[in-house]
GROMACS .gro file of C-alpha atoms in nm:
model
  258
    1MET     CA    1   0.000   0.000   0.000
    2GLU     CA    2   0.290   0.233  -0.075
    3LEU     CA    3   0.065   0.464  -0.280
    4GLN     CA    4  -0.189   0.513  -0.002
    5GLY     CA    5  -0.363   0.849  -0.033
    6ARG     CA    6  -0.271   0.903  -0.399
    7THR     CA    7  -0.524   0.936  -0.681
    8ALA     CA    8  -0.454   0.791  -1.026
    9LEU     CA    9  -0.630   0.881  -1.349
   10VAL     CA   10  -0.612   0.600  -1.604
   11THR     CA   11  -0.730   0.639  -1.963
   12GLY     CA   12  -0.831   0.335  -2.164
   13PHE     CA   13  -0.997   0.210  -1.846
   14ALA     CA   14  -1.226  -0.031  -2.031
   15GLY     CA   15  -0.939  -0.191  -2.222
   16ALA     CA   16  -0.747  -0.502  -2.129
   17ILE     CA   17  -0.434  -0.307  -2.034
   18GLY     CA   18  -0.597  -0.002  -1.875
   19SER     CA   19  -0.824  -0.208  -1.653
   20VAL     CA   20  -0.533  -0.412  -1.517
   21ILE     CA   21  -0.328  -0.098  -1.455
   22ALA     CA   22  -0.621   0.056  -1.267
   23THR     CA   23  -0.660  -0.259  -1.057
   24SER     CA   24  -0.289  -0.273  -0.970
   25LEU     CA   25  -0.278   0.094  -0.870
   26ALA     CA   26  -0.587   0.048  -0.653
   27ASN     CA   27  -0.430  -0.254  -0.485
   28ALA     CA   28  -0.122  -0.039  -0.418
   29GLY     CA   29  -0.342   0.209  -0.231
   30CYS     CA   30  -0.462   0.456  -0.495
   31ASP     CA   31  -0.807   0.589  -0.550
   32VAL     CA   32  -0.877   0.554  -0.922
   33ILE     CA   33  -1.040   0.773  -1.184
   34GLY     CA   34  -1.114   0.576  -1.498
   35VAL     CA   35  -1.168   0.744  -1.834
   36ASP     CA   36  -1.288   0.578  -2.154
   37LYS     CA   37  -1.541   0.623  -2.433
   38VAL     CA   38  -1.773   0.338  -2.337
   39LYS     CA   39  -2.086   0.382  -2.127
   40HIS     CA   40  -2.073   0.338  -1.751
   41ASP     CA   41  -2.285   0.022  -1.764
   42ILE     CA   42  -2.015  -0.157  -1.964
   43VAL     CA   43  -1.749  -0.098  -1.699
   44ARG     CA   44  -1.974  -0.128  -1.394
   45MET     CA   45  -1.866  -0.484  -1.316
   46SER     CA   46  -1.498  -0.392  -1.347
   47ILE     CA   47  -1.547  -0.095  -1.115
   48ASP     CA   48  -1.727  -0.310  -0.857
   49GLU     CA   49  -1.451  -0.575  -0.871
   50ILE     CA   50  -1.175  -0.319  -0.818
   51LYS     CA   51  -1.363  -0.163  -0.526
   52ALA     CA   52  -1.426  -0.501  -0.364
   53GLU     CA   53  -1.067  -0.618  -0.403
   54SER     CA   54  -0.884  -0.299  -0.309
   55LYS     CA   55  -1.132  -0.117  -0.080
   56ARG     CA   56  -1.044   0.201  -0.272
   57ASP     CA   57  -1.270   0.459  -0.435
   58VAL     CA   58  -1.322   0.428  -0.811
   59LYS     CA   59  -1.482   0.698  -1.025
   60TYR     CA   60  -1.556   0.668  -1.397
   61PHE     CA   61  -1.599   0.932  -1.667
   62GLN     CA   62  -1.724   0.854  -2.015
   63CYS     CA   63  -1.514   1.062  -2.253
   64ASP     CA   64  -1.418   1.061  -2.620
   65LEU     CA   65  -1.048   1.136  -2.577
   66ILE     CA   66  -1.016   1.240  -2.941
   67SER     CA   67  -1.231   1.541  -2.847
   68LYS     CA   68  -1.045   1.812  -2.653
   69GLU     CA   69  -1.385   1.949  -2.552
   70ASP     CA   70  -1.480   1.615  -2.396
   71ILE     CA   71  -1.156   1.605  -2.199
   72HIS     CA   72  -1.215   1.955  -2.064
   73LYS     CA   73  -1.571   1.855  -1.966
   74VAL     CA   74  -1.428   1.577  -1.748
   75PHE     CA   75  -1.217   1.834  -1.567
   76GLN     CA   76  -1.519   2.055  -1.507
   77ASP     CA   77  -1.632   1.783  -1.265
   78LEU     CA   78  -1.282   1.689  -1.154
   79LYS     CA   79  -1.024   1.909  -0.989
   80SER     CA   80  -0.686   1.892  -1.161
   81GLY     CA   81  -0.523   1.887  -0.819
   82ASP     CA   82  -0.697   1.560  -0.741
   83VAL     CA   83  -0.472   1.377  -0.987
   84ASP     CA   84  -0.139   1.259  -0.844
   85ILE     CA   85  -0.073   0.995  -1.109
   86LEU     CA   86  -0.168   1.012  -1.476
   87VAL     CA   87  -0.149   0.699  -1.689
   88ASN     CA   88  -0.218   0.751  -2.059
   89ALA     CA   89  -0.311   0.398  -2.161
   90ALA     CA   90  -0.576   0.461  -2.427
   91GLY     CA   91  -0.470   0.387  -2.782
   92ARG     CA   92  -0.579   0.285  -3.129
   93LEU     CA   93  -0.410   0.110  -3.420
   94SER     CA   94  -0.500   0.156  -3.787
   95ILE     CA   95  -0.346  -0.055  -4.061
   96ASN     CA   96  -0.300   0.074  -4.413
   97LYS     CA   97  -0.028   0.172  -4.655
   98ILE     CA   98   0.055   0.543  -4.638
   99GLU     CA   99  -0.098   0.613  -4.980
  100ASP     CA  100  -0.424   0.451  -4.869
  101LEU     CA  101  -0.443   0.603  -4.521
  102SER     CA  102  -0.716   0.867  -4.503
  103ASP     CA  103  -0.655   1.206  -4.347
  104ASP     CA  104  -0.939   1.143  -4.102
  105VAL     CA  105  -0.790   0.817  -3.976
  106TRP     CA  106  -0.449   0.982  -3.941
  107ASP     CA  107  -0.604   1.266  -3.739
  108GLU     CA  108  -0.794   1.023  -3.514
  109ASP     CA  109  -0.487   0.808  -3.447
  110ILE     CA  110  -0.269   1.109  -3.367
  111GLY     CA  111  -0.557   1.257  -3.168
  112LEU     CA  112  -0.600   0.962  -2.935
  113ASN     CA  113  -0.240   0.838  -2.913
  114LEU     CA  114  -0.061   1.172  -2.886
  115THR     CA  115  -0.282   1.480  -2.859
  116ALA     CA  116  -0.502   1.342  -2.579
  117PRO     CA  117  -0.198   1.264  -2.357
  118PHE     CA  118  -0.068   1.617  -2.422
  119VAL     CA  119  -0.401   1.776  -2.324
  120LEU     CA  120  -0.428   1.564  -2.008
  121ILE     CA  121  -0.068   1.633  -1.906
  122LYS     CA  122  -0.127   2.004  -1.962
  123LEU     CA  123  -0.429   1.994  -1.732
  124VAL     CA  124  -0.256   1.820  -1.439
  125ILE     CA  125   0.112   1.908  -1.452
  126GLY     CA  126   0.088   2.257  -1.304
  127LEU     CA  127  -0.066   2.140  -0.980
  128MET     CA  128   0.164   1.839  -0.966
  129LYS     CA  129   0.455   2.084  -0.972
  130ASP     CA  130   0.289   2.297  -0.705
  131LYS     CA  131   0.243   1.993  -0.480
  132GLY     CA  132   0.600   1.876  -0.543
  133TRP     CA  133   0.490   1.524  -0.640
  134GLY     CA  134   0.348   1.364  -0.951
  135ARG     CA  135   0.386   1.064  -1.177
  136ILE     CA  136   0.303   1.067  -1.548
  137ILE     CA  137   0.327   0.740  -1.737
  138ASN     CA  138   0.261   0.714  -2.109
  139ILE     CA  139   0.196   0.374  -2.263
  140SER     CA  140   0.388   0.395  -2.590
  141SER     CA  141   0.511   0.090  -2.783
  142ILE     CA  142   0.826  -0.071  -2.916
  143LEU     CA  143   0.696   0.075  -3.242
  144GLY     CA  144   0.787   0.411  -3.096
  145ILE     CA  145   1.145   0.282  -3.102
  146LYS     CA  146   1.151   0.071  -3.421
  147ALA     CA  147   0.926   0.055  -3.725
  148THR     CA  148   0.736  -0.182  -3.951
  149GLY     CA  149   0.516  -0.133  -4.254
  150SER     CA  150   0.151  -0.030  -4.297
  151ILE     CA  151   0.097   0.129  -3.954
  152SER     CA  152   0.249   0.471  -4.009
  153SER     CA  153   0.002   0.668  -3.798
  154TYR     CA  154   0.053   0.438  -3.501
  155ILE     CA  155   0.432   0.453  -3.531
  156ALA     CA  156   0.429   0.832  -3.571
  157SER     CA  157   0.203   0.883  -3.269
  158LYS     CA  158   0.389   0.641  -3.041
  159THR     CA  159   0.725   0.789  -3.142
  160GLY     CA  160   0.586   1.133  -3.072
  161LEU     CA  161   0.461   1.015  -2.734
  162ILE     CA  162   0.817   0.921  -2.638
  163GLY     CA  163   0.932   1.267  -2.743
  164LEU     CA  164   0.656   1.427  -2.537
  165THR     CA  165   0.761   1.211  -2.241
  166ARG     CA  166   1.117   1.341  -2.261
  167ALA     CA  167   1.009   1.703  -2.298
  168VAL     CA  168   0.778   1.683  -1.997
  169ALA     CA  169   1.044   1.507  -1.790
  170VAL     CA  170   1.297   1.784  -1.856
  171GLU     CA  171   1.048   2.058  -1.769
  172CYS     CA  172   0.954   1.915  -1.430
  173ALA     CA  173   1.264   1.718  -1.327
  174ASP     CA  174   1.337   1.942  -1.027
  175LYS     CA  175   0.973   1.965  -0.916
  176GLY     CA  176   0.922   1.614  -0.780
  177VAL     CA  177   0.734   1.510  -1.094
  178THR     CA  178   0.853   1.224  -1.316
  179CYS     CA  179   0.740   1.131  -1.665
  180ASN     CA  180   0.823   0.799  -1.828
  181ALA     CA  181   0.706   0.593  -2.124
  182ILE     CA  182   0.649   0.219  -2.123
  183CYS     CA  183   0.706   0.049  -2.459
  184PRO     CA  184   0.547  -0.296  -2.477
  185THR     CA  185   0.581  -0.542  -2.757
  186VAL     CA  186   0.279  -0.748  -2.865
  187VAL     CA  187   0.039  -0.787  -2.573
  188ASP     CA  188  -0.201  -1.079  -2.605
  189THR     CA  189  -0.525  -0.880  -2.594
  190PRO     CA  190  -0.805  -0.814  -2.848
  191PHE     CA  191  -0.619  -0.494  -2.946
  192ILE     CA  192  -0.366  -0.692  -3.153
  193THR     CA  193  -0.621  -0.890  -3.354
  194SER     CA  194  -0.619  -0.656  -3.655
  195PHE     CA  195  -0.238  -0.649  -3.657
  196LEU     CA  196  -0.215  -1.028  -3.655
  197GLU     CA  197  -0.481  -1.051  -3.926
  198HIS     CA  198  -0.270  -0.814  -4.137
  199LEU     CA  199   0.033  -1.040  -4.088
  200GLN     CA  200  -0.183  -1.344  -4.164
  201THR     CA  201  -0.284  -1.196  -4.499
  202ALA     CA  202   0.077  -1.121  -4.584
  203THR     CA  203   0.201  -1.472  -4.500
  204GLY     CA  204  -0.094  -1.685  -4.602
  205ASN     CA  205  -0.077  -1.876  -4.273
  206SER     CA  206  -0.366  -1.936  -4.036
  207TYR     CA  207  -0.437  -1.688  -3.759
  208GLU     CA  208  -0.305  -1.922  -3.489
  209GLU     CA  209   0.009  -1.999  -3.694
  210THR     CA  210   0.067  -1.627  -3.740
  211LYS     CA  211   0.019  -1.560  -3.370
  212GLU     CA  212   0.262  -1.836  -3.273
  213ALA     CA  213   0.522  -1.721  -3.527
  214THR     CA  214   0.496  -1.371  -3.382
  215ARG     CA  215   0.545  -1.510  -3.032
  216GLN     CA  216   0.848  -1.711  -3.145
  217SER     CA  217   1.004  -1.399  -3.300
  218HIS     CA  218   1.070  -1.272  -2.947
  219PRO     CA  219   1.395  -1.398  -2.792
  220THR     CA  220   1.202  -1.490  -2.476
  221LYS     CA  221   0.935  -1.668  -2.685
  222GLN     CA  222   0.673  -1.480  -2.484
  223PHE     CA  223   0.429  -1.195  -2.536
  224THR     CA  224   0.413  -0.922  -2.276
  225THR     CA  225   0.116  -0.941  -2.038
  226PRO     CA  226  -0.105  -0.659  -1.908
  227GLU     CA  227  -0.001  -0.758  -1.555
  228GLN     CA  228   0.368  -0.703  -1.635
  229ILE     CA  229   0.289  -0.356  -1.771
  230ALA     CA  230   0.078  -0.276  -1.464
  231ASP     CA  231   0.354  -0.390  -1.227
  232LEU     CA  232   0.598  -0.158  -1.405
  233VAL     CA  233   0.352   0.129  -1.369
  234VAL     CA  234   0.330   0.070  -0.994
  235PHE     CA  235   0.709   0.050  -0.968
  236LEU     CA  236   0.751   0.383  -1.147
  237CYS     CA  237   0.503   0.541  -0.905
  238SER     CA  238   0.675   0.393  -0.600
  239PRO     CA  239   0.968   0.542  -0.406
  240ALA     CA  240   1.198   0.306  -0.600
  241GLY     CA  241   1.111   0.489  -0.920
  242GLN     CA  242   1.148   0.844  -0.796
  243ASN     CA  243   1.479   0.908  -0.975
  244MET     CA  244   1.369   0.758  -1.306
  245THR     CA  245   1.238   1.015  -1.552
  246GLY     CA  246   1.240   1.075  -1.925
  247THR     CA  247   1.291   0.708  -2.003
  248ALA     CA  248   1.134   0.492  -2.273
  249ILE     CA  249   1.133   0.148  -2.116
  250PRO     CA  250   1.097  -0.152  -2.346
  251ILE     CA  251   0.904  -0.444  -2.203
  252ASP     CA  252   0.940  -0.650  -2.513
  253GLY     CA  253   1.090  -0.993  -2.466
  254GLY     CA  254   1.417  -0.866  -2.610
  255ILE     CA  255   1.280  -0.803  -2.959
  256THR     CA  256   1.423  -0.453  -2.998
  257ILE     CA  257   1.776  -0.585  -2.950
  258ALA     CA  258   1.737  -0.908  -3.146
   0.00000   0.00000   0.00000
């Protein structure tokens, strides 16, 4: 319970990664504010489970994070100073060759993966500095470090998110506020289905064969799990992580060095 008394805002709360991060932070002592685009009824069971397990308070705000106006509406009901920890875990992945990628899809991918974290950081960082304590964690990707074909908007946004992480870290390094990016490889969640289907089309193999070949391409022969990401989030928020800032941390089974 080393984060007792802290409040964490987690975007992508309804997703497989965001929900696990929220649960882990609550179990570490945080009250949690979840933000996602789905209706409250869809996440009600998850909220009740986190409350029952952690005995912490959990609030939820429905918000289209692509809309700056929606984000600001959330903060009309929420005081910026209530947020000690911000985890930008919401994301989207679009697959298309650059010449076939529409301007609208590009704008939506950049909007959710990069602009929304910027807007949220802007809303909370001032009071974090004033309080002398804050943790900002951006869920980027190994594709913010390396590249592959047909997902240019995702790569651009996740690379930009690492740059934003570094810029924020420099600006608040002496204010007790840290900012780090976590860069997972493939995480075995529904989010990766479209990516694996794209690889399946390219190879002609079955979906399961494609998934297993992707797993085997990692030196550890393992995908990253949401729980591993969540544990790293908690570590970065703990006293052990207080002198880590501006980093882009791969959690990738060694694939970026292979």
